[in-house]
Amino acid sequence: MSDASRLICFNKPYGVLSQFTPEGRWRGLKDFIDVPGVYVAGRLDADSEGLLLLTNDGQLQARISDPRHKMEKTYWVQVEGEPDDAALAALCAGVTLNDGPTRPARAQRIPVPAQLWERDPPVRFRQSIPTSWLELVIREGRNRQVRRMTAAVGFPTLRLIRAAIGPYALEGLAPGNWRG
Protein backbone atom coordinates (compact mmCIF):
# COMPACT_ATOMS: atom_id res chain seq x y z
CA MET A 1 0.00 0.00 0.00
CA SER A 2 1.25 3.49 -0.79
CA ASP A 3 1.77 6.19 1.81
CA ALA A 4 -0.65 8.45 -0.04
CA SER A 5 -3.26 10.25 2.01
CA ARG A 6 -6.68 8.71 1.57
CA LEU A 7 -10.11 10.15 2.32
CA ILE A 8 -13.28 8.06 2.16
CA CYS A 9 -16.75 9.61 2.01
CA PHE A 10 -19.32 7.13 3.38
CA ASN A 11 -23.09 7.51 3.54
CA LYS A 12 -23.71 5.95 6.95
CA PRO A 13 -27.11 4.27 7.19
CA TYR A 14 -29.34 4.42 10.27
CA GLY A 15 -28.30 1.82 12.86
CA VAL A 16 -24.56 1.83 12.06
CA LEU A 17 -21.96 2.96 14.58
CA SER A 18 -19.06 5.31 13.75
CA GLN A 19 -16.64 2.49 14.52
CA PHE A 20 -15.66 -0.74 12.80
CA THR A 21 -16.81 -3.07 15.59
CA PRO A 22 -20.54 -3.75 16.04
CA GLU A 23 -22.07 -3.37 19.52
CA GLY A 24 -25.37 -4.78 20.70
CA ARG A 25 -28.08 -4.13 18.13
CA TRP A 26 -25.94 -1.69 16.12
CA ARG A 27 -23.83 -2.70 13.11
CA GLY A 28 -20.23 -1.54 12.62
CA LEU A 29 -18.42 -0.01 9.66
CA LYS A 30 -16.69 -3.33 8.88
CA ASP A 31 -19.99 -4.44 7.30
CA PHE A 32 -19.51 -1.74 4.64
CA ILE A 33 -15.86 -0.68 4.38
CA ASP A 34 -13.00 -3.14 3.92
CA VAL A 35 -10.11 -0.69 3.69
CA PRO A 36 -7.19 -1.19 6.08
CA GLY A 37 -5.62 1.72 7.92
CA VAL A 38 -8.45 4.25 7.77
CA TYR A 39 -10.04 5.85 10.82
CA VAL A 40 -13.19 7.86 11.42
CA ALA A 41 -12.77 11.65 11.36
CA GLY A 42 -15.66 12.86 13.51
CA ARG A 43 -18.57 10.82 14.80
CA LEU A 44 -22.20 10.39 13.83
CA ASP A 45 -24.66 8.74 16.23
CA ALA A 46 -26.03 5.31 15.33
CA ASP A 47 -29.52 6.80 14.95
CA SER A 48 -28.24 9.52 12.60
CA GLU A 49 -27.50 9.08 8.90
CA GLY A 50 -25.35 10.62 6.24
CA LEU A 51 -21.80 11.70 5.59
CA LEU A 52 -19.04 10.09 7.61
CA LEU A 53 -15.42 10.73 6.64
CA LEU A 54 -12.61 8.23 7.15
CA THR A 55 -8.92 8.81 6.48
CA ASN A 56 -5.47 7.33 6.98
CA ASP A 57 -4.01 10.85 7.47
CA GLY A 58 -3.80 11.86 11.14
CA GLN A 59 -3.41 15.57 10.37
CA LEU A 60 -6.44 15.54 8.07
CA GLN A 61 -8.42 13.60 10.69
CA ALA A 62 -7.60 16.28 13.29
CA ARG A 63 -8.49 19.11 10.89
CA ILE A 64 -11.89 17.54 10.20
CA SER A 65 -12.83 16.48 13.72
CA ASP A 66 -11.20 19.03 16.03
CA PRO A 67 -13.69 21.78 17.00
CA ARG A 68 -10.86 24.34 17.04
CA HIS A 69 -10.79 24.18 13.24
CA LYS A 70 -14.53 25.03 13.13
CA MET A 71 -15.20 23.07 9.96
CA GLU A 72 -18.84 23.59 8.98
CA LYS A 73 -21.17 20.62 9.21
CA THR A 74 -24.44 20.77 7.27
CA TYR A 75 -27.41 18.73 8.46
CA TRP A 76 -30.85 18.04 7.04
CA VAL A 77 -33.18 17.73 9.98
CA GLN A 78 -36.74 16.42 9.89
CA VAL A 79 -38.53 17.89 12.89
CA GLU A 80 -41.88 17.39 14.49
CA GLY A 81 -44.00 20.48 13.81
CA GLU A 82 -43.39 23.51 11.62
CA PRO A 83 -40.73 25.86 13.03
CA ASP A 84 -41.64 29.52 12.87
CA ASP A 85 -39.33 32.48 12.28
CA ALA A 86 -38.73 32.85 16.04
CA ALA A 87 -37.45 29.26 16.31
CA LEU A 88 -35.14 29.76 13.31
CA ALA A 89 -33.89 33.05 14.75
CA ALA A 90 -33.13 31.32 18.06
CA LEU A 91 -31.13 28.59 16.28
CA CYS A 92 -29.25 31.25 14.31
CA ALA A 93 -28.43 33.21 17.47
CA GLY A 94 -27.37 30.09 19.39
CA VAL A 95 -29.44 28.30 22.01
CA THR A 96 -28.59 27.48 25.60
CA LEU A 97 -28.25 23.77 26.30
CA ASN A 98 -27.52 22.04 29.61
CA ASP A 99 -23.78 22.22 28.79
CA GLY A 100 -23.87 25.91 27.86
CA PRO A 101 -24.78 28.07 24.87
CA THR A 102 -24.17 26.88 21.33
CA ARG A 103 -22.36 28.98 18.79
CA PRO A 104 -24.60 30.78 16.31
CA ALA A 105 -25.76 28.49 13.49
CA ARG A 106 -27.31 28.93 10.08
CA ALA A 107 -30.85 27.58 9.96
CA GLN A 108 -33.49 27.62 7.26
CA ARG A 109 -36.61 25.73 6.28
CA ILE A 110 -36.07 23.52 3.23
CA PRO A 111 -38.29 21.29 1.12
CA VAL A 112 -37.85 17.52 1.50
CA PRO A 113 -34.33 16.95 0.11
CA ALA A 114 -34.62 15.79 -3.52
CA GLN A 115 -32.08 13.00 -3.14
CA LEU A 116 -33.64 11.68 0.10
CA TRP A 117 -33.81 7.90 0.53
CA GLU A 118 -36.26 5.83 2.58
CA ARG A 119 -35.09 5.11 6.10
CA ASP A 120 -35.16 1.59 7.53
CA PRO A 121 -36.92 1.55 9.91
CA PRO A 122 -39.18 4.44 8.87
CA VAL A 123 -39.52 7.53 11.05
CA ARG A 124 -42.57 7.40 13.30
CA PHE A 125 -45.57 9.07 11.72
CA ARG A 126 -48.31 10.84 13.67
CA GLN A 127 -51.17 12.02 11.51
CA SER A 128 -52.12 14.84 13.90
CA ILE A 129 -48.63 16.42 13.95
CA PRO A 130 -47.02 17.70 10.73
CA THR A 131 -43.30 17.39 10.11
CA SER A 132 -40.96 19.69 8.23
CA TRP A 133 -37.33 19.87 7.17
CA LEU A 134 -34.59 22.29 8.19
CA GLU A 135 -31.05 22.76 7.01
CA LEU A 136 -28.83 23.49 10.00
CA VAL A 137 -25.15 24.44 9.63
CA ILE A 138 -22.99 24.36 12.76
CA ARG A 139 -19.28 24.79 13.49
CA GLU A 140 -19.05 22.69 16.63
CA GLY A 141 -19.92 19.11 17.40
CA ARG A 142 -21.15 18.44 20.89
CA ASN A 143 -22.80 15.16 21.75
CA ARG A 144 -26.23 14.99 20.03
CA GLN A 145 -26.03 18.76 19.55
CA VAL A 146 -28.42 19.17 16.59
CA ARG A 147 -31.09 17.06 18.29
CA ARG A 148 -30.72 19.05 21.50
CA MET A 149 -30.83 22.37 19.62
CA THR A 150 -34.08 21.62 17.79
CA ALA A 151 -35.65 20.29 21.00
CA ALA A 152 -34.58 23.49 22.82
CA VAL A 153 -36.65 25.58 20.40
CA GLY A 154 -39.65 23.23 20.67
CA PHE A 155 -39.25 21.07 17.57
CA PRO A 156 -37.91 17.57 18.32
CA THR A 157 -35.75 15.90 15.68
CA LEU A 158 -37.29 12.85 14.01
CA ARG A 159 -34.58 12.23 11.44
CA LEU A 160 -31.05 13.61 11.17
CA ILE A 161 -28.87 13.41 8.06
CA ARG A 162 -25.42 14.98 7.77
CA ALA A 163 -25.22 16.27 4.20
CA ALA A 164 -21.75 17.85 4.25
CA ILE A 165 -18.59 18.44 6.27
CA GLY A 166 -16.70 21.46 4.98
CA PRO A 167 -16.09 20.89 1.25
CA TYR A 168 -17.07 17.20 1.40
CA ALA A 169 -20.69 16.29 0.58
CA LEU A 170 -22.91 13.26 0.05
CA GLU A 171 -23.49 14.22 -3.61
CA GLY A 172 -25.78 11.35 -4.55
CA LEU A 173 -23.94 8.69 -2.54
CA ALA A 174 -26.47 5.98 -1.64
CA PRO A 175 -26.75 4.76 1.97
CA GLY A 176 -24.14 2.09 2.72
CA ASN A 177 -21.94 3.16 -0.20
CA TRP A 178 -18.61 5.00 -0.16
CA ARG A 179 -16.18 6.65 -2.53
CA GLY A 180 -12.53 7.52 -2.17
Tab-separated table of C-alpha atoms in Angstrom:
chain	number	residue	atom	x	y	z
A	1	MET	CA	0.000	0.000	0.000
A	2	SER	CA	1.248	3.488	-0.790
A	3	ASP	CA	1.772	6.189	1.813
A	4	ALA	CA	-0.655	8.445	-0.044
A	5	SER	CA	-3.256	10.252	2.009
A	6	ARG	CA	-6.681	8.710	1.567
A	7	LEU	CA	-10.110	10.148	2.317
A	8	ILE	CA	-13.280	8.059	2.155
A	9	CYS	CA	-16.753	9.607	2.009
A	10	PHE	CA	-19.316	7.130	3.380
A	11	ASN	CA	-23.094	7.510	3.544
A	12	LYS	CA	-23.713	5.949	6.953
A	13	PRO	CA	-27.112	4.273	7.195
A	14	TYR	CA	-29.338	4.420	10.273
A	15	GLY	CA	-28.298	1.816	12.857
A	16	VAL	CA	-24.565	1.833	12.062
A	17	LEU	CA	-21.959	2.959	14.580
A	18	SER	CA	-19.063	5.307	13.754
A	19	GLN	CA	-16.638	2.486	14.519
A	20	PHE	CA	-15.658	-0.737	12.800
A	21	THR	CA	-16.810	-3.066	15.588
A	22	PRO	CA	-20.536	-3.748	16.043
A	23	GLU	CA	-22.070	-3.374	19.520
A	24	GLY	CA	-25.374	-4.777	20.700
A	25	ARG	CA	-28.077	-4.128	18.125
A	26	TRP	CA	-25.940	-1.692	16.116
A	27	ARG	CA	-23.825	-2.698	13.112
A	28	GLY	CA	-20.227	-1.545	12.623
A	29	LEU	CA	-18.419	-0.008	9.661
A	30	LYS	CA	-16.688	-3.331	8.879
A	31	ASP	CA	-19.995	-4.444	7.298
A	32	PHE	CA	-19.509	-1.742	4.643
A	33	ILE	CA	-15.856	-0.681	4.376
A	34	ASP	CA	-12.999	-3.139	3.921
A	35	VAL	CA	-10.112	-0.690	3.686
A	36	PRO	CA	-7.192	-1.188	6.078
A	37	GLY	CA	-5.620	1.716	7.924
A	38	VAL	CA	-8.452	4.253	7.770
A	39	TYR	CA	-10.035	5.853	10.822
A	40	VAL	CA	-13.187	7.860	11.418
A	41	ALA	CA	-12.773	11.646	11.359
A	42	GLY	CA	-15.665	12.863	13.508
A	43	ARG	CA	-18.574	10.816	14.798
A	44	LEU	CA	-22.195	10.387	13.828
A	45	ASP	CA	-24.656	8.741	16.231
A	46	ALA	CA	-26.027	5.308	15.329
A	47	ASP	CA	-29.517	6.798	14.948
A	48	SER	CA	-28.244	9.518	12.599
A	49	GLU	CA	-27.503	9.078	8.901
A	50	GLY	CA	-25.345	10.619	6.244
A	51	LEU	CA	-21.796	11.701	5.594
A	52	LEU	CA	-19.041	10.095	7.613
A	53	LEU	CA	-15.418	10.726	6.644
A	54	LEU	CA	-12.607	8.232	7.148
A	55	THR	CA	-8.922	8.815	6.475
A	56	ASN	CA	-5.469	7.333	6.980
A	57	ASP	CA	-4.011	10.849	7.472
A	58	GLY	CA	-3.797	11.861	11.138
A	59	GLN	CA	-3.413	15.573	10.371
A	60	LEU	CA	-6.444	15.541	8.067
A	61	GLN	CA	-8.416	13.600	10.685
A	62	ALA	CA	-7.599	16.277	13.287
A	63	ARG	CA	-8.488	19.111	10.893
A	64	ILE	CA	-11.890	17.538	10.197
A	65	SER	CA	-12.831	16.478	13.725
A	66	ASP	CA	-11.202	19.031	16.034
A	67	PRO	CA	-13.694	21.777	16.995
A	68	ARG	CA	-10.855	24.337	17.040
A	69	HIS	CA	-10.789	24.175	13.236
A	70	LYS	CA	-14.530	25.030	13.130
A	71	MET	CA	-15.203	23.070	9.961
A	72	GLU	CA	-18.835	23.593	8.976
A	73	LYS	CA	-21.168	20.625	9.210
A	74	THR	CA	-24.436	20.767	7.273
A	75	TYR	CA	-27.411	18.734	8.460
A	76	TRP	CA	-30.847	18.040	7.035
A	77	VAL	CA	-33.184	17.726	9.978
A	78	GLN	CA	-36.737	16.420	9.891
A	79	VAL	CA	-38.525	17.894	12.888
A	80	GLU	CA	-41.879	17.394	14.490
A	81	GLY	CA	-43.995	20.476	13.809
A	82	GLU	CA	-43.395	23.512	11.623
A	83	PRO	CA	-40.735	25.856	13.032
A	84	ASP	CA	-41.642	29.524	12.867
A	85	ASP	CA	-39.333	32.483	12.282
A	86	ALA	CA	-38.728	32.849	16.042
A	87	ALA	CA	-37.449	29.261	16.311
A	88	LEU	CA	-35.143	29.764	13.305
A	89	ALA	CA	-33.887	33.048	14.749
A	90	ALA	CA	-33.131	31.318	18.061
A	91	LEU	CA	-31.134	28.594	16.282
A	92	CYS	CA	-29.245	31.246	14.313
A	93	ALA	CA	-28.430	33.206	17.474
A	94	GLY	CA	-27.368	30.092	19.389
A	95	VAL	CA	-29.436	28.300	22.014
A	96	THR	CA	-28.588	27.475	25.599
A	97	LEU	CA	-28.251	23.770	26.298
A	98	ASN	CA	-27.519	22.041	29.610
A	99	ASP	CA	-23.783	22.217	28.794
A	100	GLY	CA	-23.870	25.914	27.857
A	101	PRO	CA	-24.782	28.070	24.873
A	102	THR	CA	-24.166	26.879	21.334
A	103	ARG	CA	-22.365	28.979	18.791
A	104	PRO	CA	-24.596	30.781	16.308
A	105	ALA	CA	-25.757	28.493	13.491
A	106	ARG	CA	-27.310	28.932	10.081
A	107	ALA	CA	-30.845	27.582	9.960
A	108	GLN	CA	-33.491	27.621	7.263
A	109	ARG	CA	-36.611	25.729	6.280
A	110	ILE	CA	-36.066	23.520	3.231
A	111	PRO	CA	-38.285	21.288	1.116
A	112	VAL	CA	-37.848	17.525	1.502
A	113	PRO	CA	-34.329	16.949	0.110
A	114	ALA	CA	-34.625	15.791	-3.522
A	115	GLN	CA	-32.080	13.000	-3.135
A	116	LEU	CA	-33.643	11.679	0.102
A	117	TRP	CA	-33.811	7.896	0.528
A	118	GLU	CA	-36.263	5.831	2.583
A	119	ARG	CA	-35.087	5.106	6.096
A	120	ASP	CA	-35.157	1.593	7.526
A	121	PRO	CA	-36.917	1.554	9.914
A	122	PRO	CA	-39.177	4.436	8.870
A	123	VAL	CA	-39.524	7.527	11.050
A	124	ARG	CA	-42.570	7.398	13.303
A	125	PHE	CA	-45.571	9.073	11.724
A	126	ARG	CA	-48.314	10.844	13.668
A	127	GLN	CA	-51.167	12.017	11.511
A	128	SER	CA	-52.116	14.836	13.896
A	129	ILE	CA	-48.630	16.418	13.946
A	130	PRO	CA	-47.016	17.698	10.734
A	131	THR	CA	-43.303	17.394	10.108
A	132	SER	CA	-40.961	19.690	8.235
A	133	TRP	CA	-37.332	19.870	7.168
A	134	LEU	CA	-34.589	22.288	8.193
A	135	GLU	CA	-31.052	22.760	7.007
A	136	LEU	CA	-28.833	23.486	9.999
A	137	VAL	CA	-25.151	24.441	9.627
A	138	ILE	CA	-22.992	24.364	12.761
A	139	ARG	CA	-19.280	24.789	13.486
A	140	GLU	CA	-19.046	22.687	16.627
A	141	GLY	CA	-19.925	19.107	17.398
A	142	ARG	CA	-21.154	18.439	20.892
A	143	ASN	CA	-22.802	15.156	21.748
A	144	ARG	CA	-26.233	14.993	20.033
A	145	GLN	CA	-26.034	18.761	19.549
A	146	VAL	CA	-28.420	19.169	16.592
A	147	ARG	CA	-31.088	17.059	18.292
A	148	ARG	CA	-30.718	19.050	21.499
A	149	MET	CA	-30.828	22.371	19.619
A	150	THR	CA	-34.083	21.619	17.785
A	151	ALA	CA	-35.652	20.295	21.002
A	152	ALA	CA	-34.585	23.486	22.825
A	153	VAL	CA	-36.654	25.575	20.395
A	154	GLY	CA	-39.647	23.232	20.675
A	155	PHE	CA	-39.251	21.070	17.567
A	156	PRO	CA	-37.910	17.573	18.323
A	157	THR	CA	-35.752	15.897	15.684
A	158	LEU	CA	-37.288	12.854	14.012
A	159	ARG	CA	-34.575	12.226	11.436
A	160	LEU	CA	-31.053	13.609	11.167
A	161	ILE	CA	-28.874	13.409	8.055
A	162	ARG	CA	-25.417	14.983	7.775
A	163	ALA	CA	-25.216	16.271	4.199
A	164	ALA	CA	-21.748	17.855	4.255
A	165	ILE	CA	-18.585	18.442	6.266
A	166	GLY	CA	-16.702	21.464	4.976
A	167	PRO	CA	-16.094	20.888	1.246
A	168	TYR	CA	-17.069	17.197	1.396
A	169	ALA	CA	-20.692	16.291	0.576
A	170	LEU	CA	-22.914	13.259	0.052
A	171	GLU	CA	-23.488	14.221	-3.614
A	172	GLY	CA	-25.780	11.345	-4.549
A	173	LEU	CA	-23.938	8.690	-2.543
A	174	ALA	CA	-26.472	5.977	-1.640
A	175	PRO	CA	-26.748	4.760	1.972
A	176	GLY	CA	-24.145	2.087	2.725
A	177	ASN	CA	-21.936	3.164	-0.203
A	178	TRP	CA	-18.615	5.001	-0.162
A	179	ARG	CA	-16.184	6.645	-2.530
A	180	GLY	CA	-12.532	7.524	-2.172
